[in-house]
Coordinates of C-alpha atoms in Angstrom, one line a residue:
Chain A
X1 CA -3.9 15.6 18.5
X2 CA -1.7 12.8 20.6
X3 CA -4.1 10.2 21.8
X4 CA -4.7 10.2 25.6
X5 CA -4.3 6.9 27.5
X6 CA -7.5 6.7 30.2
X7 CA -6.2 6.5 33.8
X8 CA -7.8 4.4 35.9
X9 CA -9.6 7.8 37.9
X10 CA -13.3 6.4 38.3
X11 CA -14.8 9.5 37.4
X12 CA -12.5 9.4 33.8
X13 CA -13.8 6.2 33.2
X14 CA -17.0 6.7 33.9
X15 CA -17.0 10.0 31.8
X16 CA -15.6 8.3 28.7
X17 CA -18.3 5.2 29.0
X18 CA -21.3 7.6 29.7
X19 CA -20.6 9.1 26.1
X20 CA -22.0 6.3 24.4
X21 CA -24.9 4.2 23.9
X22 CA -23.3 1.6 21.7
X23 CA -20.0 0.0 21.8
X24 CA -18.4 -1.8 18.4
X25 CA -16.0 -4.6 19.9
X26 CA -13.1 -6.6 17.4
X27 CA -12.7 -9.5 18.7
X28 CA -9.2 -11.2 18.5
X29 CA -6.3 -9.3 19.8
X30 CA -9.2 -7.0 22.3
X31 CA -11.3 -10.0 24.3
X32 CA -9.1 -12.9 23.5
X33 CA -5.4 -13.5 21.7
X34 CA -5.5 -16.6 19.9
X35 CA -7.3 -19.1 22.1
X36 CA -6.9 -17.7 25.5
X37 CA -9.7 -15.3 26.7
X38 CA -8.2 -11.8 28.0
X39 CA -8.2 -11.2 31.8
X40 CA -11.6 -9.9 32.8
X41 CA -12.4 -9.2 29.5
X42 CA -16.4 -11.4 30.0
X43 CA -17.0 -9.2 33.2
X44 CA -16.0 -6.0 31.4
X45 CA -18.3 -6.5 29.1
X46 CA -21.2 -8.1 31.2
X47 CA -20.4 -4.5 33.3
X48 CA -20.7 -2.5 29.7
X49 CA -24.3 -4.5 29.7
X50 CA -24.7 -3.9 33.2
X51 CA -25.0 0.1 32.4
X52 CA -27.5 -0.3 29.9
X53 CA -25.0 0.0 26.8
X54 CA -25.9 -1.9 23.3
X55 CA -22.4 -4.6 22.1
X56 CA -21.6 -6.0 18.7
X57 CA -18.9 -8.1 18.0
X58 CA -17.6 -7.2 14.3
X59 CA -14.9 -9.0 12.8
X60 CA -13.6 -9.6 8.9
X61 CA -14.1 -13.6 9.7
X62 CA -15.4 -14.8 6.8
X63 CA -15.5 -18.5 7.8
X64 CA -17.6 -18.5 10.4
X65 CA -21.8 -17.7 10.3
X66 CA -23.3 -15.7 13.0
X67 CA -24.4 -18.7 14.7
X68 CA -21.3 -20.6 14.2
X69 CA -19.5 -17.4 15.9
X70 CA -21.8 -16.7 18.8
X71 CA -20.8 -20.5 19.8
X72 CA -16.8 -19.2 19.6
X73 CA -18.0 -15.8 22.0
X74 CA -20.1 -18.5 24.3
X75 CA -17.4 -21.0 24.4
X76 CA -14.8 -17.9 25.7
X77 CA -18.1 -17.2 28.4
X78 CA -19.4 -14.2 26.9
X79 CA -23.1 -14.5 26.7
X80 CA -24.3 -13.1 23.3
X81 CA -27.1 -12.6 20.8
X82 CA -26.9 -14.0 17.0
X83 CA -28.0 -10.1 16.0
X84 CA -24.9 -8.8 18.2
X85 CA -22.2 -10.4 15.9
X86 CA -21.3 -8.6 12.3
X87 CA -19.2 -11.0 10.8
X88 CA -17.7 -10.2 7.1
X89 CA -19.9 -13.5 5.6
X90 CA -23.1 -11.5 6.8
X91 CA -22.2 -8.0 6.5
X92 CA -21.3 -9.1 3.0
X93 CA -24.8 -11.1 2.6
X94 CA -26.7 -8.1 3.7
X95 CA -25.0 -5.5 1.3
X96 CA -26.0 -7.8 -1.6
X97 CA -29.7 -8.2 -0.3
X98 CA -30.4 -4.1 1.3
X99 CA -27.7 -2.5 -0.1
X100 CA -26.8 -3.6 -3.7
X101 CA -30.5 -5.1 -3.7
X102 CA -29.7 -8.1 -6.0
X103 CA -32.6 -8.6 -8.2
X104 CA -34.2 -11.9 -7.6
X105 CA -33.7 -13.3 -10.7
X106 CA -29.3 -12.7 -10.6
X107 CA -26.9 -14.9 -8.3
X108 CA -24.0 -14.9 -6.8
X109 CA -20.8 -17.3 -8.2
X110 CA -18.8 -16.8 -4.4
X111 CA -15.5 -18.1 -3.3
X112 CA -16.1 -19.2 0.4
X113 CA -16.8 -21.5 3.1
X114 CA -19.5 -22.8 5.0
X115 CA -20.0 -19.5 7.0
X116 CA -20.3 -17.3 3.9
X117 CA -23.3 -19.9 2.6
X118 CA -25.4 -20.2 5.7
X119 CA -25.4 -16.2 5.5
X120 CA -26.5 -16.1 1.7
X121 CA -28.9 -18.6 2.1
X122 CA -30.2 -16.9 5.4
X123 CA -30.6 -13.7 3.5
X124 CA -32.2 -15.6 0.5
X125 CA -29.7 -14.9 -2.0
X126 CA -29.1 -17.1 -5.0
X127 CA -26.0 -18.9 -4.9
X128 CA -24.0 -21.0 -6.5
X129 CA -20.0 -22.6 -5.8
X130 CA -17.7 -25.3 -7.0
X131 CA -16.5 -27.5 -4.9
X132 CA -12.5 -28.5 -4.4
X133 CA -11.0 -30.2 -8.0
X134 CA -8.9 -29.5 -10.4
X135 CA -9.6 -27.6 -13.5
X136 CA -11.4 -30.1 -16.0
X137 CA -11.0 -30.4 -19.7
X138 CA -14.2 -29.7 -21.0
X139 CA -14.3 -26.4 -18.6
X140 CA -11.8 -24.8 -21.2
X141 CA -15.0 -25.3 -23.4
X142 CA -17.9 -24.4 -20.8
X143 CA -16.7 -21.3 -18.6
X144 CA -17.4 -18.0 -19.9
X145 CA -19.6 -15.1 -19.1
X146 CA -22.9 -15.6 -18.2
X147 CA -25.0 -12.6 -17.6
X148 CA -27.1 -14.5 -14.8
X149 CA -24.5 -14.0 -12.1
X150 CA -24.7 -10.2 -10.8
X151 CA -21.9 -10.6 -8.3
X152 CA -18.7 -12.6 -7.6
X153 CA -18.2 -12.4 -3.6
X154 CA -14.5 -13.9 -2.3
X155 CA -13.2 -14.4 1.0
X156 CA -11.2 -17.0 2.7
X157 CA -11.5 -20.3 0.9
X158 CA -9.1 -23.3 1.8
X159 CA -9.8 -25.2 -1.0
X160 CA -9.3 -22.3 -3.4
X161 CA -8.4 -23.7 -7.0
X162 CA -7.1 -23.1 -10.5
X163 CA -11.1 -23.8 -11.0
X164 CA -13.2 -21.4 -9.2
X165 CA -10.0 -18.8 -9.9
X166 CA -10.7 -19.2 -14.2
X167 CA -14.8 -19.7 -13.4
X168 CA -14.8 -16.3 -11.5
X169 CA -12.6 -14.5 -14.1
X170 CA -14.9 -15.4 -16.9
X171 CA -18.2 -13.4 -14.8
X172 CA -15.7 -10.3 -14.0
X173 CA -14.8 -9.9 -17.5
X174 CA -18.5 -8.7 -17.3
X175 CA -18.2 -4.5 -16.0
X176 CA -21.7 -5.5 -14.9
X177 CA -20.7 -8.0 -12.4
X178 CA -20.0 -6.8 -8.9
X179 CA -17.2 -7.6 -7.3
X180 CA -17.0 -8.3 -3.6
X181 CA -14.9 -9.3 -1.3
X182 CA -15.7 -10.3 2.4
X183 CA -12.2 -8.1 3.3
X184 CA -8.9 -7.5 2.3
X185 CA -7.1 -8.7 5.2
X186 CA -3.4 -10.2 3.8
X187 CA -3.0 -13.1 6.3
X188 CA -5.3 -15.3 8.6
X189 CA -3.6 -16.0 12.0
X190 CA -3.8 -19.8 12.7
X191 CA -2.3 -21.9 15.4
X192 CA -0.1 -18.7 15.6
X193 CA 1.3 -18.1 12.7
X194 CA 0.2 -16.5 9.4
X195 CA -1.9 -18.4 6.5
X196 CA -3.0 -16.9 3.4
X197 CA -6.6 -14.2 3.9
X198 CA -9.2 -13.2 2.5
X199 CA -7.5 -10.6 0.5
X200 CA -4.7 -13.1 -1.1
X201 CA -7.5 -15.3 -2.2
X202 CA -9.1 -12.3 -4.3
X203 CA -5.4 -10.5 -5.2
X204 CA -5.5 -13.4 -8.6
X205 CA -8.9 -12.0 -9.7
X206 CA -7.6 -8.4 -8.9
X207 CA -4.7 -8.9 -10.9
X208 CA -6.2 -10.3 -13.7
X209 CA -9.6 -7.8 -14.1
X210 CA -7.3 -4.7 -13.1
X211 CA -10.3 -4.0 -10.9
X212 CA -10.2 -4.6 -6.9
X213 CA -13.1 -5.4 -5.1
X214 CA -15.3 -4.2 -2.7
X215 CA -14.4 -4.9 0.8
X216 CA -17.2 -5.7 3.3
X217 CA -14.7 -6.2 6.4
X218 CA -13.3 -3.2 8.2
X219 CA -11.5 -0.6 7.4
X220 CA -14.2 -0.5 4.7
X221 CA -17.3 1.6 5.1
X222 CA -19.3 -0.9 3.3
X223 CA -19.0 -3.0 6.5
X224 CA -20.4 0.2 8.1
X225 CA -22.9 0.7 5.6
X226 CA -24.0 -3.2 6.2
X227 CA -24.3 -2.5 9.8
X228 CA -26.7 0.2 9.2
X229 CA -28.6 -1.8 6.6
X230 CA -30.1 -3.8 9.4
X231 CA -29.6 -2.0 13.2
X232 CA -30.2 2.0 13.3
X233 CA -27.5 3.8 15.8
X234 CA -26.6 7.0 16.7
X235 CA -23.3 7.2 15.0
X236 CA -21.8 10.1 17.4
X237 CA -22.9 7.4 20.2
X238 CA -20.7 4.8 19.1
X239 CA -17.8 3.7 20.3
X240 CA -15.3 1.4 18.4
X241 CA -12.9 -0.5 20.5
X242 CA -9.8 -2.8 18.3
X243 CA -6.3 -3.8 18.4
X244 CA -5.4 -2.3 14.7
X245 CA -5.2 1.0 13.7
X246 CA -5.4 0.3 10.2
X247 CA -8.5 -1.7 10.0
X248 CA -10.4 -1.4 13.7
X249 CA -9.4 2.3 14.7
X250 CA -9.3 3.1 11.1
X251 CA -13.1 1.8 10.7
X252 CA -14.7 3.7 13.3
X253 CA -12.8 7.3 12.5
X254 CA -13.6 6.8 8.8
X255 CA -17.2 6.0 10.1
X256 CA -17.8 9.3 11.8
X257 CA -18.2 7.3 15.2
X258 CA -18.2 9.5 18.3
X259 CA -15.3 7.7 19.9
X260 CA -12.4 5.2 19.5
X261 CA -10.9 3.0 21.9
X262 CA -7.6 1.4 21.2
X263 CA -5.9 -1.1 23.5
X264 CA -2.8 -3.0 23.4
X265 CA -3.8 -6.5 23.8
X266 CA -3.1 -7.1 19.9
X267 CA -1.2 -6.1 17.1
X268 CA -0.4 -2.0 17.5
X269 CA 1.8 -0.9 19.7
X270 CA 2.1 2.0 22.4
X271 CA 4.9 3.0 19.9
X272 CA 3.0 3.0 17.0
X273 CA 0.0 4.7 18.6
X274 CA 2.1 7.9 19.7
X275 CA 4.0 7.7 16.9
X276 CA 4.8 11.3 15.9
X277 CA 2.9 12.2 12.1
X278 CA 0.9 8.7 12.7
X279 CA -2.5 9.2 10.6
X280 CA -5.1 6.9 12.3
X281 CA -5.1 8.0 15.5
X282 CA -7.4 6.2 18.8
X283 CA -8.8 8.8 20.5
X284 CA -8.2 7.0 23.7
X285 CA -6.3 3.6 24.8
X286 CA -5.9 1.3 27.5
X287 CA -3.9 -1.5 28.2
X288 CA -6.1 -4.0 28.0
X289 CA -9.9 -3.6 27.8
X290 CA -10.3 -4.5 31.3
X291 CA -9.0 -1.5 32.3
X292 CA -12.2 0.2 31.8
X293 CA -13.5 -1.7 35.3
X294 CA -10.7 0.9 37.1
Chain B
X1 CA 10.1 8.5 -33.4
X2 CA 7.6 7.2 -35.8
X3 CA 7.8 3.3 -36.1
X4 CA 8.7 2.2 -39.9
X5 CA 6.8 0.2 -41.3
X6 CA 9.0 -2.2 -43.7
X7 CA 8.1 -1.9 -47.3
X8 CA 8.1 -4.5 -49.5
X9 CA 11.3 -3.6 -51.3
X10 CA 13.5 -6.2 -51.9
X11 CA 16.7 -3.8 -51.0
X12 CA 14.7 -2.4 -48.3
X13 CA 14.0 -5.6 -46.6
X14 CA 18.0 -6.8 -47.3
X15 CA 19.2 -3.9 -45.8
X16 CA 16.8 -4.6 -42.3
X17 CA 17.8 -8.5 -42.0
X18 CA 21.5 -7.6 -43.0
X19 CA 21.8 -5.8 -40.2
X20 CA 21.5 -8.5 -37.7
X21 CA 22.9 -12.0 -37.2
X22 CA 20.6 -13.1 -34.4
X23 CA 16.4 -13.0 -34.6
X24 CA 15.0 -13.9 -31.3
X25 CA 11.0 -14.8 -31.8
X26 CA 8.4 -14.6 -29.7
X27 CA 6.0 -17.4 -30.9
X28 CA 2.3 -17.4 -30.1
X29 CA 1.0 -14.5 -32.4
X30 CA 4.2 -14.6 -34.2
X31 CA 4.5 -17.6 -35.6
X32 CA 1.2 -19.0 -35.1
X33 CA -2.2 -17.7 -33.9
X34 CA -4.0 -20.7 -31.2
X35 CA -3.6 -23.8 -32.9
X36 CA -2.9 -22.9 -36.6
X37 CA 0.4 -22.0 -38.0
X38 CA 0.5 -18.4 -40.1
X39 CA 1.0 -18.3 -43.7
X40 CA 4.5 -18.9 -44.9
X41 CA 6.0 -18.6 -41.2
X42 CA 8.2 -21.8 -41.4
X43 CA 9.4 -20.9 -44.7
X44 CA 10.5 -17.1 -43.2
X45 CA 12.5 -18.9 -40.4
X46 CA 14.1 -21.1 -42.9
X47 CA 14.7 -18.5 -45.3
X48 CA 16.8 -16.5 -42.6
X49 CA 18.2 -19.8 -41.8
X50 CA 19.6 -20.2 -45.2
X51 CA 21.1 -16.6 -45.2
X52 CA 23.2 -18.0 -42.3
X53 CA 21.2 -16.2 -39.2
X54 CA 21.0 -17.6 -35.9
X55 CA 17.1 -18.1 -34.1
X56 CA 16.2 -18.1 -31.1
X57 CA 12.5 -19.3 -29.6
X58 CA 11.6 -16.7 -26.6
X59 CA 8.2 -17.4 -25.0
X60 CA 7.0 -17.1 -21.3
X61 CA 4.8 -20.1 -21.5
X62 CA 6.0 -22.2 -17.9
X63 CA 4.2 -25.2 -18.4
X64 CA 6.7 -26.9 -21.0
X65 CA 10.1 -28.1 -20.8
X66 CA 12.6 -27.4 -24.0
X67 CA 12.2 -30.7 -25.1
X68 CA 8.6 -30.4 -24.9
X69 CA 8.1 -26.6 -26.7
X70 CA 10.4 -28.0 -29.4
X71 CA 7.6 -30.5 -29.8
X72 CA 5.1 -28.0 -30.5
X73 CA 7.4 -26.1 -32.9
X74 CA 8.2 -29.2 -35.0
X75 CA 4.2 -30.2 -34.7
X76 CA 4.1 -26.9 -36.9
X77 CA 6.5 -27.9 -39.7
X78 CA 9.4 -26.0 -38.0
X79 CA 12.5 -27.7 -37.4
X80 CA 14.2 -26.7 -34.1
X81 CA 17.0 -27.4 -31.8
X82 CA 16.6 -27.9 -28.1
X83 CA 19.4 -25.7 -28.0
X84 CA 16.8 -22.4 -29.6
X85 CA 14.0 -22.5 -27.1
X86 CA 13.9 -20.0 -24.1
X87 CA 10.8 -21.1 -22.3
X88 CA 10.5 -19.5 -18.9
X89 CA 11.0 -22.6 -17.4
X90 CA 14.4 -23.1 -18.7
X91 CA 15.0 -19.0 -18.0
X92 CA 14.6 -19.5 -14.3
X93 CA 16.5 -22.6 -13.7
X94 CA 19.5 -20.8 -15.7
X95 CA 19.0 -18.1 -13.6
X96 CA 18.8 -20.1 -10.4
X97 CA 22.0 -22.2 -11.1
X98 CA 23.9 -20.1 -13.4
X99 CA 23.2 -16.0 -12.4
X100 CA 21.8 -17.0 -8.2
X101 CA 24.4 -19.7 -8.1
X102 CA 22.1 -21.1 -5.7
X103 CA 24.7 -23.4 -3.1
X104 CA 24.6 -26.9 -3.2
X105 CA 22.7 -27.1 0.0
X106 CA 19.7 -24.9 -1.0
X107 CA 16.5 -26.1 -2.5
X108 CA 13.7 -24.2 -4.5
X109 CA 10.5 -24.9 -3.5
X110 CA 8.6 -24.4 -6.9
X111 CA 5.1 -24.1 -7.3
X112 CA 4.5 -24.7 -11.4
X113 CA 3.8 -27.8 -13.8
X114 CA 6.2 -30.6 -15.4
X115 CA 7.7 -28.3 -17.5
X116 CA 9.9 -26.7 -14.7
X117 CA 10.6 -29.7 -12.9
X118 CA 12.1 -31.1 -16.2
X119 CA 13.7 -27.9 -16.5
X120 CA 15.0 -27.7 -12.5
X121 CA 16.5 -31.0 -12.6
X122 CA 18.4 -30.6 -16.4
X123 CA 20.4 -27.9 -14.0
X124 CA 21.2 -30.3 -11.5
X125 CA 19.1 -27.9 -8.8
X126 CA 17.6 -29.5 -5.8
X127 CA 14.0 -28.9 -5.5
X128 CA 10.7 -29.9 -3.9
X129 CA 7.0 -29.6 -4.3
X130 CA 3.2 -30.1 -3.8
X131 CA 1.0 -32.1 -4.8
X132 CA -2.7 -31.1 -5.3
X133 CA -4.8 -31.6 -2.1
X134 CA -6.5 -29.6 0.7
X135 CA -4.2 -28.4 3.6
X136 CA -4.4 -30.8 6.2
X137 CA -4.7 -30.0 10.4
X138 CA -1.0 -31.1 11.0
X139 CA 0.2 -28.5 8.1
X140 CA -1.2 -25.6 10.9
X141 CA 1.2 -27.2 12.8
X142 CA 4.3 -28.5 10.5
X143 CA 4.7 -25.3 8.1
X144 CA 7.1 -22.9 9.0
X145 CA 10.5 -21.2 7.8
X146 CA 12.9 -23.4 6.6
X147 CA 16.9 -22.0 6.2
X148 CA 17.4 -24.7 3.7
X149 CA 14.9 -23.5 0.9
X150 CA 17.0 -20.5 -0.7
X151 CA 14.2 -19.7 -3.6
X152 CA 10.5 -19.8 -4.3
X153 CA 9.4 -20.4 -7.8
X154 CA 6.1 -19.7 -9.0
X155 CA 5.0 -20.2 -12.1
X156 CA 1.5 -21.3 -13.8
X157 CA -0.2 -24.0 -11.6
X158 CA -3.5 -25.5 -12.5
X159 CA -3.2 -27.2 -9.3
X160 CA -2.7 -24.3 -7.2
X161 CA -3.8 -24.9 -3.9
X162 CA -4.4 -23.0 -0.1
X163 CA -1.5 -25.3 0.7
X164 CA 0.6 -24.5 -1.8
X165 CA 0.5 -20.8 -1.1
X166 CA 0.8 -21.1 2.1
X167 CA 3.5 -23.1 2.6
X168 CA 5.2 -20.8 0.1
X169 CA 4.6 -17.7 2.8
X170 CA 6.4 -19.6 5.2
X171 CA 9.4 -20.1 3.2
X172 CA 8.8 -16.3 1.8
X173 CA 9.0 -14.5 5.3
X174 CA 12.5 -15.5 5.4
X175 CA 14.0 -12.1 3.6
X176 CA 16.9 -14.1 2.3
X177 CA 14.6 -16.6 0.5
X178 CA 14.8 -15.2 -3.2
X179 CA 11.4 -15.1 -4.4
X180 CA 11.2 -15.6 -8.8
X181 CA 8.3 -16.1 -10.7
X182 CA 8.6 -17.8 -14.5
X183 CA 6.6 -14.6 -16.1
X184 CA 3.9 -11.8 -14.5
X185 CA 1.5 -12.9 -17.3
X186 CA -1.9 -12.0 -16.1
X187 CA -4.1 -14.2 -18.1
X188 CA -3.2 -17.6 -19.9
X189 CA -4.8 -18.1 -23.7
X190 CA -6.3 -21.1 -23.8
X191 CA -9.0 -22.2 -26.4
X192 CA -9.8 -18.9 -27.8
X193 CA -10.3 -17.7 -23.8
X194 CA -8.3 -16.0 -21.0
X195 CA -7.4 -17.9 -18.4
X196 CA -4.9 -17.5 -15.0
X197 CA -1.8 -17.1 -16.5
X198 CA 1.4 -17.6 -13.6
X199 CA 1.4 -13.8 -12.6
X200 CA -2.1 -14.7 -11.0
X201 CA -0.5 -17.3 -9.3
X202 CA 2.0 -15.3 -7.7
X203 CA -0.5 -12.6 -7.3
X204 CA -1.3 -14.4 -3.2
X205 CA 2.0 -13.9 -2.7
X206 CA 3.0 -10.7 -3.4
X207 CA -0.2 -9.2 -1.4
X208 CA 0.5 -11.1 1.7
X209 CA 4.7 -10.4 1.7
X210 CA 4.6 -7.3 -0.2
X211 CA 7.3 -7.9 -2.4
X212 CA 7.1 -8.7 -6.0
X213 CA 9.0 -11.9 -7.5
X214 CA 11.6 -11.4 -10.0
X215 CA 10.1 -12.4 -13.0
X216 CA 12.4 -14.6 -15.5
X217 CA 9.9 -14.2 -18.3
X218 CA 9.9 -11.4 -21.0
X219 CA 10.1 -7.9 -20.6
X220 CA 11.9 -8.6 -17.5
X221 CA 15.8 -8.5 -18.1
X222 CA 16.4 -11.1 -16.0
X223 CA 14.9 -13.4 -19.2
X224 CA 18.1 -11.8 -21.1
X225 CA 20.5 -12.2 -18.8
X226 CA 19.6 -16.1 -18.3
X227 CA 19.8 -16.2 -22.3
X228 CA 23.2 -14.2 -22.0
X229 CA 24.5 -16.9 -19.6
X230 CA 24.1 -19.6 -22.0
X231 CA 24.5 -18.1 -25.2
X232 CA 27.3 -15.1 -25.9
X233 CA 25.5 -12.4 -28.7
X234 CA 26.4 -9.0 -29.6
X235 CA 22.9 -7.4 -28.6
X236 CA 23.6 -4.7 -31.2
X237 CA 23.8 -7.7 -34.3
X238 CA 20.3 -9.0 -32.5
X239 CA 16.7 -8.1 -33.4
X240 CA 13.3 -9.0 -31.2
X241 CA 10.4 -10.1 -33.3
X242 CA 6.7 -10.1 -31.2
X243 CA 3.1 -8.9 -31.6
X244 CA 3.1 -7.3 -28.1
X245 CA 4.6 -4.2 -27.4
X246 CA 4.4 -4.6 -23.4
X247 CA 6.7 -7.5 -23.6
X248 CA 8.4 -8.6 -26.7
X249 CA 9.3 -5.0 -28.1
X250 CA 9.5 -3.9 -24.6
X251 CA 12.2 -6.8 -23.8
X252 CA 13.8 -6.1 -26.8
X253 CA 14.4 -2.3 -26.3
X254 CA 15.3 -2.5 -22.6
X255 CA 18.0 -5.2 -23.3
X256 CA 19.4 -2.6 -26.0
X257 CA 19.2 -4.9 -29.0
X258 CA 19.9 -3.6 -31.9
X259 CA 16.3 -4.0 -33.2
X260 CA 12.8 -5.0 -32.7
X261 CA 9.9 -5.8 -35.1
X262 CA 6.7 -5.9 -34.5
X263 CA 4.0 -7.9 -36.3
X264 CA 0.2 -7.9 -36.8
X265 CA -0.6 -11.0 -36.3
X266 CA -1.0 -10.8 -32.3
X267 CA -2.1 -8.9 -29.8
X268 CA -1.0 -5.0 -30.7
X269 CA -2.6 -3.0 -33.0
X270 CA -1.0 -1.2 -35.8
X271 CA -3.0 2.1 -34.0
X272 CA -1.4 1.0 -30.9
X273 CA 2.4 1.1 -32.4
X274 CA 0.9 4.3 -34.3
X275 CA 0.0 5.9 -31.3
X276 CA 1.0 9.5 -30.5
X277 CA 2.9 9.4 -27.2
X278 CA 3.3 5.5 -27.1
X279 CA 6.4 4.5 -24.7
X280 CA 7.2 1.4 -26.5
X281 CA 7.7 2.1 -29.9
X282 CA 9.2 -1.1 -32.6
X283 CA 12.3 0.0 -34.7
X284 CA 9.9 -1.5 -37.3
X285 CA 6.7 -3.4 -38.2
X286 CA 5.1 -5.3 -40.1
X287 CA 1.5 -7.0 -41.1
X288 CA 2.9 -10.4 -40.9
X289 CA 6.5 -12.2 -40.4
X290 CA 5.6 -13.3 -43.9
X291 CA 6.0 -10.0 -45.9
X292 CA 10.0 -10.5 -44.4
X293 CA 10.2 -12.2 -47.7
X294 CA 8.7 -9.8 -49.9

């Protein structure tokens, strides 16, 4: 079926909105593009609170802690709550802690930043990094497996190195190790252009172990999985709104969600979302998410 | 058909080196095994030496120059000439200067260890790289394309950085910068261990453009035709000798030689070459390069 674009007829709106009781927001591309804030995109949202509806912000961001990224909404002037915001750092820290339930006495070797720490520690989880440096002599000697670390978690890291790279292949050589990633995403849009993501940091480890991870970031249901680890919802309630169709759109039809709301403010096109024999398809979309206010 | 294993008959073994005036040899598992050289292997190569054959030194390994590989092979007790080593350093700047013909005006921006700069600049090629260190604000800002880099080399890179790759990107999204990597090795053997080998180096790359590098390293044909545009052979009058099936007998049959020889001193099994349905099968094998001699 062709996706339908909402027109702005009150009564349309308001019939699409009172079919759900939760509504799963991306953030770049849907309430801001790059550093500017969307038009009305705060008041749409403070109207979405306005009518009694539940918000989270989920986002592959790996960089960033909750707290860190509640401070990025607040800064745009969207009022928020730490246990609104799913981003991949905690959604990965919670699958290791409710879902995989790491036993106590296992770490985790990760690839990260800051963001991905303060969530493992926050969630109690054993942990352990290097920090930026070349590969050393004697580490020829010392890496290897080490049946201690239960998981290897990766995501963005801008001091990624020869290092952690040979470190992390030792524990995967391990079929007992988990691998994780905090998502697959190719590129990391900076200053408005491309820089390496998440997913290139892993694609050595992939390559090498013949194994890829475990995303935690949309399109993958782990993220979903996460999110129900720690907030019960009504999946056919839930609405998720994004700019892609391969990760956002994607995430909330493979989730069973009862609606999905695409808008144009982002990477997809109008083209691409009519586009004849297209697989993920929105059941609605707007222009911009503001649209919603009529 | 069956692989042959040689027997020790002295016509026998005649009749196989007869039929060939050029041996190309892989090394490591060849000719030694880590550090230690394998019985009798410098006497084989001078034995075929003295019944007039030609040898070649084929090996992926990116870190060394000619100069410095021939180093390693005289450390063993084998005499060389710069003139008989094929490192994949030395492959890819031949194939940059002599198969690309990469203008004047062009650079390579190479991502890889001494060994390929010594290599790059024995071809006369213009080329530039990073050094190790964290990506810096301003690079947010300064990286972009640039018309005047015509190739990306990747090779191994211990100091493999964030900023490396993704100043490589940059240069990569450019569909007319030629993209090569020195071998799609997975894993590096370094002190009885595995470690990133420079097809885990590229591995960033390839996710985030989706296009794979021409690899100048062994099975790749790309290897044979930089060989070919140094060194006229009748392919037919040339055997392969390697332990690996998946690149050295691989290279060898692919580039139509007139033989390959496998050896049990490496990485293959004699069950693998054995194997029922194998699609890389040696002309002929052997237990080690040794028994050549009878």
């Amino acid at each position: 079926m062709s996706p339908r674009k909402l027109t702005g007829k009150p009564e349309e709106l308001a019939a699409f909105v009172d079919k759900f009781d939760i509504f799963l927001f991306d953030c770049d591309g849907v309430l801001w593009q790059g550093g500017t804030l969307l038009p009305r995109a705060a008041e749409t949202l403070a109207h979405l609170r306005s009518l009694g509806k539940k918000l989270l912000f989920v986002t592959n961001n790996s960089t960033k802690s909750r707290t860190a990224y509640q401070k990025v909404l607040q800064d745009f002037g969207i009022p928020c709550s730490v246990d609104e915001i799913f981003c991949s750092s905690y959604s990965s820290a919670v699958y290791i802690s409710r879902v995989l339930q790491l036993q106590r006495d296992k770490k985790v070797y990760m690839i990260g930043e800051s963001g991905m720490k303060e969530e493992l520690e926050a969630e109690g989880i054993s942990y352990f990094s290097d920090g930026s440096g070349d590969i050393m002599p004697e580490d020829y000697d010392t890496f290897g497996p080490d049946e201690s670390v239960g998981v290897v978690l990766c995501g963005i890291d801008r001091t990624i190195s020869y290092r952690k790279l040979a470190r992390a292949y030792q524990y995967l050589r391990n079929p007992g190790t988990v691998f994780l990633a905090t998502n697959m995403d190719s590129t990391y849009p900076t200053n408005g252009k491309l820089f390496p993501g998440a997913g290139s940091v892993s694609a050595p480890l992939t390559y090498m172990t013949g194994r890829p991870p475990l995303s935690l970031g949309k399109p993958s249901q782990a993220m979903m999985d996460a999110i129900e680890g720690v907030l019960k919802f009504d999946r056919k309630r839930a609405c998720m709104v994004g700019d892609r169709l391969d990760t956002d759109i994607r995430f909330g039809i493979e989730g069973g969600l009862g609606g999905t709301l695409a808008v144009l403010t982002g990477v997809s096109t109008e083209e691409e979302i009519l586009k004849e024999g297209a697989t993920v398809v929105p059941d609605v979309y707007l222009d911009r998410l503001c649209d919603i206010l009529g």
